[in-house]
C-alpha cells in the first residue's frame, strides 16, 4: 500500500485501483466505522461574541497599561543604569587609597581618620587605605613626615628603606634616596630595618646613610626642626644637605669642586634663601652664587 | 496594504480564527478554560505586535503564541468530546443498535485520549473543523507530508485501539 494511504483515502487522493484494494482489506470496515462515528464529533462550544467582547476589554486595559508603562519602563532603565554606574564608581573610589603628596617647596598637614596628624615635608608622598583604616593603621611614605599618632592599634609606616611601627607617639620619618632617619619624640617607636628590629625610646634617632647605620645625635627639641621652618643637620654629608635645600626652595643646586661627603652640622632657614645659603656656606667654607633658577656652590680656592 | 492594526482587518482575523485556535488548544490539552485563555492571550499579543505582523502571517502568529503559552507547562488532560446526536432525531433504530453505537463512541473517546497530542490534534482539526492538510501544516508549522503521516498514524492507532489489536 501507498505511504500514508489512510490520510490519502480521507482526502480522496487514492486512485481507483488503490481504493479497490483498500476496500478489500480486512480493516476497511473498521476504518469506515471510525470515520462515520467521528462525523458526529463536536468540539466544546465556543462563544465567539463573548470571546471578542472579553478580548476588547482585555485590550483596552492592556492599551492603557502600554501607554502608562512604556515611558516609565524606559526611565527605569536609565535610572537603573545610572544607579549601577554610581554604585560602581563609589566602590571603585572607596577602594582606592587616599594619597597626599607635596611638591618642592610645599608642605601639607593630613589628619587621619583616627585623628592622628601627619605633617608632610616637601617632595613627599603619603598614602593609606581609608576603608581598611579601622582594621589596620597602615601608611606608606616616600619622603619625610612627622607623625603625631593617636593611641590605638599598631600604627605602621612603610617606606622603601624599612618599616616603622608604634602604638601612639610622635615621631619623624625621613626616607630619601640613600638616606633613612627615624626620630622618636614621644613614646616608643619600633624600626624594622633590613629584618632587624630596633626600639627607639623618646628622644632617640635612628639613621642610615647609604646602607650604613650611623650613630645619630639625640634630638634636643620636642619636634623636628622642619616643623619650625628650619632644616637641621648633625654630621650629615653635604650631599643630603643640598638635596634638602633643593626640596625646600624648589631650586636646582650645582656644585663645583666640592667634597659632597664632607659632614655638615648646622641648620638652614626654609623661608629666607639668602640666610639659608649663608648658613650652609659659611661653616663649610664654600662659596655660592645665586642665579634665577639655580645655585652654584663652589670651593673657595676654585677658579 | 492592509494592516493588522486596523480594527476591521483585526476583527476579521479574530472572527475567522478564534474558534479554531480554541479547538486547537483544546484538542492538545483537553482544558476548555485554558483554551479560552489562550485565545485571549494570542490575540492580545497579535494586537500588541500588529505593526510588526503582516496580515498573511497573522494566522500562524496566533496559533504559535497560543501553543507556546502552554508548551511544557500544562499537563494534557482528558479530552472530552461531544457528539451531535443525529441518531436521536431519526430514532427508529433498535435499542440494541443504539447501545452498540454508544459503546462504540465510548471506545472512540478512549482511543482518542490515548493518541499522542499531535496525532489527535491533526485528526480532530481535519474531522471536526474540516481543515485541509495544508492548513493544518501551516498551523503546526510543519510540512504537509508530516501532517499526512500524523493523520495516517492517528487513524491506524484508533482502529488498533478500538478493535483491540
Short mmCIF file of C-alpha atoms in Angstrom, two decimals:
data_model
loop_
_atom_site.label_atom_id
_atom_site.label_comp_id
_atom_site.label_asym_id
_atom_site.label_seq_id
_atom_site.Cartn_x
_atom_site.Cartn_y
_atom_site.Cartn_z
CA UNK A 1 0.00 0.00 0.00
CA UNK A 2 0.93 3.59 -0.61
CA UNK A 3 2.63 5.60 2.10
CA UNK A 4 0.13 7.27 4.45
CA UNK A 5 -2.73 5.73 2.46
CA UNK A 6 -5.20 6.33 5.29
CA UNK A 7 -4.61 10.06 5.08
CA UNK A 8 -4.86 9.96 1.29
CA UNK A 9 -8.07 7.94 1.48
CA UNK A 10 -9.73 10.56 3.69
CA UNK A 11 -8.61 13.22 1.25
CA UNK A 12 -9.91 11.26 -1.76
CA UNK A 13 -6.43 11.00 -3.19
CA UNK A 14 -6.34 7.26 -3.76
CA UNK A 15 -6.58 6.02 -7.34
CA UNK A 16 -9.50 3.72 -8.20
CA UNK A 17 -7.24 0.72 -8.10
CA UNK A 18 -5.76 1.67 -4.74
CA UNK A 19 -9.21 2.35 -3.36
CA UNK A 20 -10.47 -1.03 -4.53
CA UNK A 21 -7.53 -2.75 -2.90
CA UNK A 22 -8.09 -0.84 0.34
CA UNK A 23 -11.79 -1.72 0.35
CA UNK A 24 -10.94 -5.38 0.06
CA UNK A 25 -8.73 -5.24 3.13
CA UNK A 26 -9.97 -6.61 6.44
CA UNK A 27 -9.55 -3.34 8.30
CA UNK A 28 -11.58 -1.23 5.88
CA UNK A 29 -14.90 -1.72 7.68
CA UNK A 30 -13.39 -0.60 10.98
CA UNK A 31 -11.87 2.49 9.42
CA UNK A 32 -15.14 3.37 7.83
CA UNK A 33 -16.93 2.98 11.13
CA UNK A 34 -14.44 5.21 12.92
CA UNK A 35 -14.76 7.90 10.31
CA UNK A 36 -18.53 7.53 10.43
CA UNK A 37 -18.61 7.97 14.19
CA UNK A 38 -16.20 10.88 14.03
CA UNK A 39 -18.67 12.70 11.76
CA UNK A 40 -20.84 13.39 14.75
CA UNK A 41 -17.94 14.57 16.94
CA UNK A 42 -18.20 18.14 18.15
CA UNK A 43 -15.77 20.47 19.84
CA UNK A 44 -16.83 22.21 23.06
CA UNK A 45 -18.97 25.29 22.48
CA UNK A 46 -17.08 28.44 21.77
CA UNK A 47 -18.93 31.72 22.11
CA UNK A 48 -17.31 33.96 19.54
CA UNK A 49 -19.19 37.09 20.58
CA UNK A 50 -18.27 36.63 24.21
CA UNK A 51 -14.64 35.96 23.26
CA UNK A 52 -14.49 39.10 21.16
CA UNK A 53 -16.11 41.13 23.93
CA UNK A 54 -13.68 39.77 26.52
CA UNK A 55 -10.81 40.40 24.17
CA UNK A 56 -11.77 44.05 23.67
CA UNK A 57 -11.95 44.56 27.41
CA UNK A 58 -8.54 42.94 27.86
CA UNK A 59 -7.15 45.01 25.01
CA UNK A 60 -8.40 48.29 26.48
CA UNK A 61 -6.74 47.63 29.81
CA UNK A 62 -3.59 46.44 28.10
CA UNK A 63 -3.64 49.52 25.85
CA UNK A 64 -3.82 51.73 28.93
CA UNK A 65 -1.06 49.76 30.53
CA UNK A 66 1.09 50.04 27.45
CA UNK A 67 0.72 53.80 27.34
CA UNK A 68 1.48 54.13 31.02
CA UNK A 69 4.26 51.63 31.24
CA UNK A 70 6.42 52.35 28.25
CA UNK A 71 7.91 55.70 29.25
CA UNK A 72 8.39 54.66 32.85
CA UNK A 73 9.98 51.41 31.79
CA UNK A 74 12.36 53.42 29.65
CA UNK A 75 13.09 55.80 32.51
CA UNK A 76 13.55 52.89 34.87
CA UNK A 77 16.20 51.51 32.55
CA UNK A 78 18.06 54.80 32.54
CA UNK A 79 17.67 55.11 36.30
CA UNK A 80 18.95 51.58 36.79
CA UNK A 81 21.94 52.24 34.55
CA UNK A 82 22.78 55.44 36.43
CA UNK A 83 22.42 53.70 39.79
CA UNK A 84 24.75 50.92 38.72
CA UNK A 85 27.24 53.47 37.42
CA UNK A 86 27.17 55.46 40.66
CA UNK A 87 27.47 52.37 42.80
CA UNK A 88 30.38 51.07 40.73
CA UNK A 89 32.13 54.44 40.85
CA UNK A 90 31.56 54.69 44.58
CA UNK A 91 33.01 51.26 45.24
CA UNK A 92 35.91 51.91 42.92
CA UNK A 93 36.78 55.24 44.51
CA UNK A 94 36.35 53.98 48.04
CA UNK A 95 38.65 51.06 47.32
CA UNK A 96 41.41 53.41 46.15
CA UNK A 97 44.00 54.53 48.65
CA UNK A 98 43.90 58.06 49.94
CA UNK A 99 47.01 59.81 48.72
CA UNK A 100 48.58 63.11 49.71
CA UNK A 101 51.68 64.49 48.15
CA UNK A 102 53.75 67.61 48.27
CA UNK A 103 55.95 69.18 45.63
CA UNK A 104 59.17 71.02 46.04
CA UNK A 105 58.78 73.96 48.40
CA UNK A 106 55.42 72.64 49.58
CA UNK A 107 54.20 71.24 52.85
CA UNK A 108 50.89 69.84 53.97
CA UNK A 109 49.12 68.60 57.04
CA UNK A 110 46.99 65.46 56.95
CA UNK A 111 44.53 64.41 59.62
CA UNK A 112 43.97 60.67 59.58
CA UNK A 113 40.59 59.02 60.33
CA UNK A 114 41.59 58.34 63.95
CA UNK A 115 42.63 61.99 64.45
CA UNK A 116 46.33 61.19 64.19
CA UNK A 117 48.18 64.04 62.50
CA UNK A 118 50.81 63.89 59.84
CA UNK A 119 52.91 66.82 58.67
CA UNK A 120 54.27 66.14 55.24
CA UNK A 121 57.53 67.86 54.31
CA UNK A 122 58.46 68.97 50.79
CA UNK A 123 58.55 66.44 47.91
CA UNK A 124 56.88 63.68 49.87
CA UNK A 125 54.02 61.31 49.33
CA UNK A 126 51.78 59.62 51.86
CA UNK A 127 49.06 57.10 51.15
CA UNK A 128 46.76 54.89 53.16
CA UNK A 129 43.56 52.92 52.72
CA UNK A 130 40.71 54.75 54.44
CA UNK A 131 38.46 51.73 54.08
CA UNK A 132 40.82 49.43 55.97
CA UNK A 133 41.89 52.07 58.47
CA UNK A 134 39.69 50.67 61.24
CA UNK A 135 41.32 47.25 60.87
CA UNK A 136 44.92 48.27 60.48
CA UNK A 137 46.65 51.62 60.62
CA UNK A 138 48.99 51.21 57.69
CA UNK A 139 50.55 54.03 55.71
CA UNK A 140 53.21 54.20 53.12
CA UNK A 141 55.58 57.08 52.88
CA UNK A 142 58.04 58.41 50.38
CA UNK A 143 59.93 61.40 51.64
CA UNK A 144 59.69 62.92 55.08
CA UNK A 145 56.85 63.27 57.53
CA UNK A 146 56.25 63.94 61.17
CA UNK A 147 53.61 61.82 62.86
CA UNK A 148 51.55 62.55 65.92
CA UNK A 149 49.84 59.24 66.42
CA UNK A 150 46.67 58.90 68.46
CA UNK A 151 46.58 55.96 70.85
CA UNK A 152 45.14 52.82 69.33
CA UNK A 153 46.13 49.77 67.36
CA UNK A 154 49.59 49.33 65.89
CA UNK A 155 50.42 52.20 63.58
CA UNK A 156 52.76 51.26 60.77
CA UNK A 157 54.63 53.43 58.30
CA UNK A 158 56.11 51.54 55.39
CA UNK A 159 58.97 53.10 53.43
CA UNK A 160 61.31 51.71 50.82
CA UNK A 161 64.08 51.56 53.40
CA UNK A 162 62.21 50.00 56.31
CA UNK A 163 59.03 49.99 58.30
CA UNK A 164 58.28 51.89 61.45
CA UNK A 165 55.57 50.86 63.84
CA UNK A 166 54.27 52.39 67.01
CA UNK A 167 51.32 52.39 69.32
CA UNK A 168 50.88 56.08 70.00
CA UNK A 169 53.58 58.66 69.87
CA UNK A 170 55.24 61.44 67.97
CA UNK A 171 57.98 60.62 65.56
CA UNK A 172 59.64 61.78 62.38
CA UNK A 173 60.46 59.56 59.45
CA UNK A 174 62.70 60.65 56.61
CA UNK A 175 63.17 58.27 53.75
CA UNK A 176 65.12 59.78 50.87
CA UNK A 177 67.36 58.24 48.28
CA UNK A 178 70.26 56.74 50.27
CA UNK A 179 69.07 58.34 53.48
CA UNK A 180 66.76 56.96 56.14
CA UNK A 181 66.23 58.54 59.50
CA UNK A 182 63.67 57.97 62.22
CA UNK A 183 63.47 60.20 65.26
CA UNK A 184 61.20 59.46 68.18
CA UNK A 185 59.98 62.43 70.15
CA UNK A 186 57.48 60.77 72.45
CA UNK A 187 56.55 57.21 73.38
CA UNK A 188 58.28 54.22 71.84
CA UNK A 189 58.96 53.52 68.19
CA UNK A 190 60.00 50.24 66.69
CA UNK A 191 62.04 50.39 63.49
CA UNK A 192 62.43 47.39 61.27
CA UNK A 193 65.44 47.88 59.03
CA UNK A 194 66.70 45.04 56.88
CA UNK A 195 64.99 42.45 59.06
CA UNK A 196 66.33 43.79 62.34
CA UNK A 197 64.01 45.43 64.78
CA UNK A 198 65.17 48.30 66.95
CA UNK A 199 63.27 50.05 69.73
CA UNK A 200 63.64 53.79 69.77
CA UNK A 201 62.60 55.35 73.06
CA UNK A 202 61.66 59.00 73.23
CA UNK A 203 64.50 61.35 72.43
CA UNK A 204 66.47 58.99 70.18
CA UNK A 205 67.13 58.71 66.47
CA UNK A 206 68.00 56.00 64.03
CA UNK A 207 69.87 56.94 60.90
CA UNK A 208 71.04 55.02 57.85
CA UNK A 209 73.12 56.62 55.12
CA UNK A 210 73.78 54.56 52.01
CA UNK A 211 73.01 51.34 53.83
CA UNK A 212 75.24 52.03 56.80
CA UNK A 213 73.70 52.52 60.21
CA UNK A 214 75.28 55.58 61.79
CA UNK A 215 75.18 56.81 65.35
CA UNK A 216 72.60 59.57 65.36
CA UNK A 217 72.55 62.61 67.57
CA UNK A 218 69.79 62.76 70.10
CA UNK A 219 67.20 65.34 69.19
CA UNK A 220 67.06 68.26 71.53
CA UNK A 221 63.63 69.57 70.59
CA UNK A 222 60.19 68.04 71.01
CA UNK A 223 59.51 68.04 67.28
CA UNK A 224 61.66 68.08 64.16
CA UNK A 225 63.11 71.45 63.27
CA UNK A 226 61.49 71.49 59.82
CA UNK A 227 58.15 71.96 61.53
CA UNK A 228 59.52 75.36 62.54
CA UNK A 229 60.75 76.01 59.00
CA UNK A 230 64.31 75.08 59.68
CA UNK A 231 66.30 72.16 58.33
CA UNK A 232 68.75 70.85 60.88
CA UNK A 233 71.71 68.54 60.32
CA UNK A 234 74.17 66.95 62.64
CA UNK A 235 77.18 65.39 60.93
CA UNK A 236 75.37 64.78 57.69
CA UNK A 237 77.18 64.66 54.32
CA UNK A 238 76.73 67.85 52.31
CA UNK A 239 75.10 65.84 49.54
CA UNK A 240 71.98 65.39 51.66
CA UNK A 241 72.06 68.96 52.84
CA UNK A 242 71.99 70.13 49.22
CA UNK A 243 69.17 67.67 48.44
CA UNK A 244 67.10 69.10 51.24
CA UNK A 245 67.93 72.63 50.11
CA UNK A 246 66.66 71.80 46.64
CA UNK A 247 63.46 70.42 48.07
CA UNK A 248 62.78 73.35 50.32
CA UNK A 249 63.38 76.06 47.75
CA UNK A 250 62.49 74.24 44.53
CA UNK A 251 65.75 75.34 43.02
CA UNK A 252 68.49 73.46 41.25
CA UNK A 253 71.77 73.03 43.10
CA UNK A 254 75.02 72.67 41.21
CA UNK A 255 78.40 72.12 42.73
CA UNK A 256 81.90 72.69 41.55
CA UNK A 257 84.96 71.09 43.14
CA UNK A 258 83.20 70.33 46.42
CA UNK A 259 83.53 67.22 48.56
CA UNK A 260 79.94 66.11 48.88
CA UNK A 261 80.79 63.64 51.65
CA UNK A 262 82.06 66.44 53.87
CA UNK A 263 79.99 66.40 57.05
CA UNK A 264 77.77 69.31 57.85
CA UNK A 265 76.40 70.33 61.20
CA UNK A 266 74.01 73.21 61.42
CA UNK A 267 70.69 74.32 60.13
CA UNK A 268 69.24 76.50 57.45
CA UNK A 269 66.07 78.50 57.22
CA UNK A 270 63.33 77.23 54.95
CA UNK A 271 61.94 80.71 54.40
CA UNK A 272 64.86 83.00 53.68
CA UNK A 273 67.06 81.76 50.87
CA UNK A 274 69.94 84.19 51.38
CA UNK A 275 70.09 83.38 55.04
CA UNK A 276 69.96 79.70 54.25
CA UNK A 277 72.79 79.97 51.72
CA UNK A 278 74.95 81.74 54.24
CA UNK A 279 74.11 79.15 56.88
CA UNK A 280 75.33 76.39 54.60
CA UNK A 281 78.33 78.05 53.02
CA UNK A 282 79.92 79.81 55.99
CA UNK A 283 80.61 76.78 58.22
CA UNK A 284 81.62 74.62 55.27
CA UNK A 285 83.90 77.28 53.90
CA UNK A 286 82.45 77.20 50.43
CA UNK A 287 81.12 79.93 48.22
CA UNK A 288 77.88 80.21 46.30
CA UNK A 289 76.33 82.22 43.57
CA UNK A 290 72.57 82.52 43.30
CA UNK A 291 71.06 82.80 39.88
CA UNK A 292 67.47 82.84 38.78
CA UNK A 293 66.66 79.13 38.98
CA UNK A 294 69.83 77.65 40.34
CA UNK A 295 72.52 77.93 42.94
CA UNK A 296 76.14 77.11 42.31
CA UNK A 297 78.28 76.09 45.27
CA UNK A 298 82.00 76.15 44.65
CA UNK A 299 85.19 75.80 46.61
CA UNK A 300 86.83 78.98 47.85
CA UNK A 301 90.06 78.15 46.17
CA UNK A 302 88.47 77.11 42.90
CA UNK A 303 88.86 79.36 39.90
CA UNK B 1 -1.73 47.33 2.02
CA UNK B 2 -3.97 46.06 4.81
CA UNK B 3 -2.65 46.49 8.28
CA UNK B 4 -3.45 44.21 11.22
CA UNK B 5 -3.66 47.32 13.40
CA UNK B 6 -6.81 48.36 11.53
CA UNK B 7 -9.85 47.46 13.53
CA UNK B 8 -11.69 45.83 10.63
CA UNK B 9 -8.78 43.71 9.50
CA UNK B 10 -8.11 42.64 13.04
CA UNK B 11 -11.73 41.76 13.76
CA UNK B 12 -11.98 39.64 10.65
CA UNK B 13 -8.84 37.74 11.66
CA UNK B 14 -10.33 37.27 15.11
CA UNK B 15 -13.68 36.04 13.79
CA UNK B 16 -12.26 33.59 11.30
CA UNK B 17 -9.58 32.10 13.57
CA UNK B 18 -10.55 32.34 17.23
CA UNK B 19 -12.74 29.23 17.26
CA UNK B 20 -10.09 27.13 15.59
CA UNK B 21 -7.43 28.45 17.98
CA UNK B 22 -9.74 27.48 20.82
CA UNK B 23 -10.32 23.99 19.38
CA UNK B 24 -6.65 23.54 18.56
CA UNK B 25 -5.58 24.18 22.17
CA UNK B 26 -8.48 22.10 23.46
CA UNK B 27 -7.52 19.11 21.31
CA UNK B 28 -3.99 19.37 22.62
CA UNK B 29 -4.60 19.81 26.32
CA UNK B 30 -8.25 18.95 26.93
CA UNK B 31 -8.89 22.04 29.05
CA UNK B 32 -11.67 24.39 27.89
CA UNK B 33 -10.78 27.20 30.26
CA UNK B 34 -7.13 27.20 29.29
CA UNK B 35 -8.10 27.05 25.62
CA UNK B 36 -10.30 30.13 26.08
CA UNK B 37 -7.47 31.99 27.85
CA UNK B 38 -5.08 31.00 25.08
CA UNK B 39 -7.35 32.66 22.51
CA UNK B 40 -7.38 35.89 24.54
CA UNK B 41 -3.64 35.80 25.10
CA UNK B 42 -2.84 35.05 21.47
CA UNK B 43 -4.96 37.90 20.12
CA UNK B 44 -3.73 40.38 22.73
CA UNK B 45 -0.20 39.52 21.62
CA UNK B 46 -1.22 39.95 18.00
CA UNK B 47 -2.72 43.35 18.81
CA UNK B 48 0.40 44.45 20.65
CA UNK B 49 2.53 43.40 17.70
CA UNK B 50 0.04 44.38 14.98
CA UNK B 51 2.51 46.78 13.36
CA UNK B 52 5.15 44.08 13.05
CA UNK B 53 2.98 41.18 11.87
CA UNK B 54 1.87 41.28 8.23
CA UNK B 55 -1.75 40.08 7.70
CA UNK B 56 -0.74 36.90 5.89
CA UNK B 57 1.40 35.90 8.88
CA UNK B 58 -1.21 36.82 11.49
CA UNK B 59 -2.84 33.40 11.41
CA UNK B 60 0.25 31.35 12.14
CA UNK B 61 1.27 34.02 14.66
CA UNK B 62 -1.80 33.44 16.84
CA UNK B 63 -1.51 29.63 16.68
CA UNK B 64 2.14 29.80 17.62
CA UNK B 65 1.52 32.16 20.54
CA UNK B 66 -1.39 30.04 21.79
CA UNK B 67 0.65 26.86 21.54
CA UNK B 68 3.76 28.33 23.17
CA UNK B 69 1.67 29.58 26.05
CA UNK B 70 1.17 26.08 27.43
CA UNK B 71 4.15 24.32 25.92
CA UNK B 72 5.92 22.36 28.63
CA UNK B 73 3.65 23.98 31.22
CA UNK B 74 0.28 22.34 31.00
CA UNK B 75 -0.14 18.65 31.50
CA UNK B 76 -2.59 17.26 28.98
CA UNK B 77 -5.94 16.39 30.48
CA UNK B 78 -8.62 14.08 29.23
CA UNK B 79 -10.22 15.38 26.08
CA UNK B 80 -13.99 15.13 26.43
CA UNK B 81 -15.59 15.24 23.04
CA UNK B 82 -19.26 15.79 22.42
CA UNK B 83 -21.34 14.02 19.85
CA UNK B 84 -24.07 15.63 17.92
CA UNK B 85 -26.91 13.23 18.48
CA UNK B 86 -28.13 12.85 14.95
CA UNK B 87 -29.31 9.35 15.75
CA UNK B 88 -31.82 10.58 18.30
CA UNK B 89 -33.70 12.64 15.76
CA UNK B 90 -34.19 9.73 13.43
CA UNK B 91 -34.59 7.34 16.25
CA UNK B 92 -36.45 4.44 14.90
CA UNK B 93 -33.31 2.36 15.49
CA UNK B 94 -33.44 -0.63 17.78
CA UNK B 95 -32.23 -0.21 21.40
CA UNK B 96 -29.51 -2.79 20.73
CA UNK B 97 -28.21 -0.71 17.84
CA UNK B 98 -28.25 2.45 19.98
CA UNK B 99 -26.43 0.69 22.80
CA UNK B 100 -23.83 -0.65 20.45
CA UNK B 101 -23.36 2.79 18.98
CA UNK B 102 -22.97 4.30 22.44
CA UNK B 103 -20.36 1.69 23.30
CA UNK B 104 -18.50 2.39 20.11
CA UNK B 105 -18.39 6.12 20.86
CA UNK B 106 -17.00 5.40 24.31
CA UNK B 107 -14.30 3.25 22.74
CA UNK B 108 -13.52 6.01 20.26
CA UNK B 109 -13.28 8.51 23.12
CA UNK B 110 -10.81 6.35 24.97
CA UNK B 111 -8.82 5.74 21.82
CA UNK B 112 -8.70 9.47 21.04
CA UNK B 113 -7.43 10.17 24.54
CA UNK B 114 -4.66 7.66 24.21
CA UNK B 115 -3.37 9.25 20.98
CA UNK B 116 -0.26 11.39 21.11
CA UNK B 117 -1.47 15.01 21.20
CA UNK B 118 -0.04 15.90 17.77
CA UNK B 119 -1.90 13.00 16.11
CA UNK B 120 -5.14 13.78 17.95
CA UNK B 121 -4.88 17.46 17.06
CA UNK B 122 -4.39 16.73 13.36
CA UNK B 123 -7.20 14.17 13.30
CA UNK B 124 -9.72 16.41 15.05
CA UNK B 125 -8.79 19.59 13.16
CA UNK B 126 -9.45 17.65 9.98
CA UNK B 127 -12.56 15.76 11.12
CA UNK B 128 -14.31 18.41 13.20
CA UNK B 129 -13.04 21.70 11.82
CA UNK B 130 -12.73 20.41 8.26
CA UNK B 131 -9.22 21.81 7.93
CA UNK B 132 -7.25 20.71 4.90
CA UNK B 133 -3.84 19.11 5.48
CA UNK B 134 -2.13 22.19 4.03
CA UNK B 135 -3.86 24.44 6.51
CA UNK B 136 -3.04 22.18 9.46
CA UNK B 137 0.55 22.15 8.27
CA UNK B 138 0.53 25.96 8.44
CA UNK B 139 -0.97 25.92 11.94
CA UNK B 140 1.52 23.39 13.24
CA UNK B 141 4.40 24.94 11.35
CA UNK B 142 5.43 21.67 9.68
CA UNK B 143 5.25 20.22 6.15
CA UNK B 144 2.14 18.64 4.61
CA UNK B 145 3.87 15.28 4.50
CA UNK B 146 4.30 15.32 8.27
CA UNK B 147 0.60 16.06 8.69
CA UNK B 148 -0.34 13.18 6.38
CA UNK B 149 1.89 10.93 8.42
CA UNK B 150 0.22 12.02 11.68
CA UNK B 151 -3.21 11.56 10.16
CA UNK B 152 -2.36 8.10 8.89
CA UNK B 153 -0.90 7.06 12.26
CA UNK B 154 -3.85 8.55 14.13
CA UNK B 155 -6.37 6.51 12.16
CA UNK B 156 -4.25 3.39 12.35
CA UNK B 157 -3.87 3.71 16.12
CA UNK B 158 -7.56 4.43 16.63
CA UNK B 159 -8.50 1.28 14.80
CA UNK B 160 -5.95 -0.80 16.69
CA UNK B 161 -7.29 0.50 19.99
CA UNK B 162 -10.94 0.02 19.10
CA UNK B 163 -10.52 -3.39 17.51
CA UNK B 164 -8.23 -4.39 20.33
CA UNK B 165 -5.37 -5.40 18.05
#
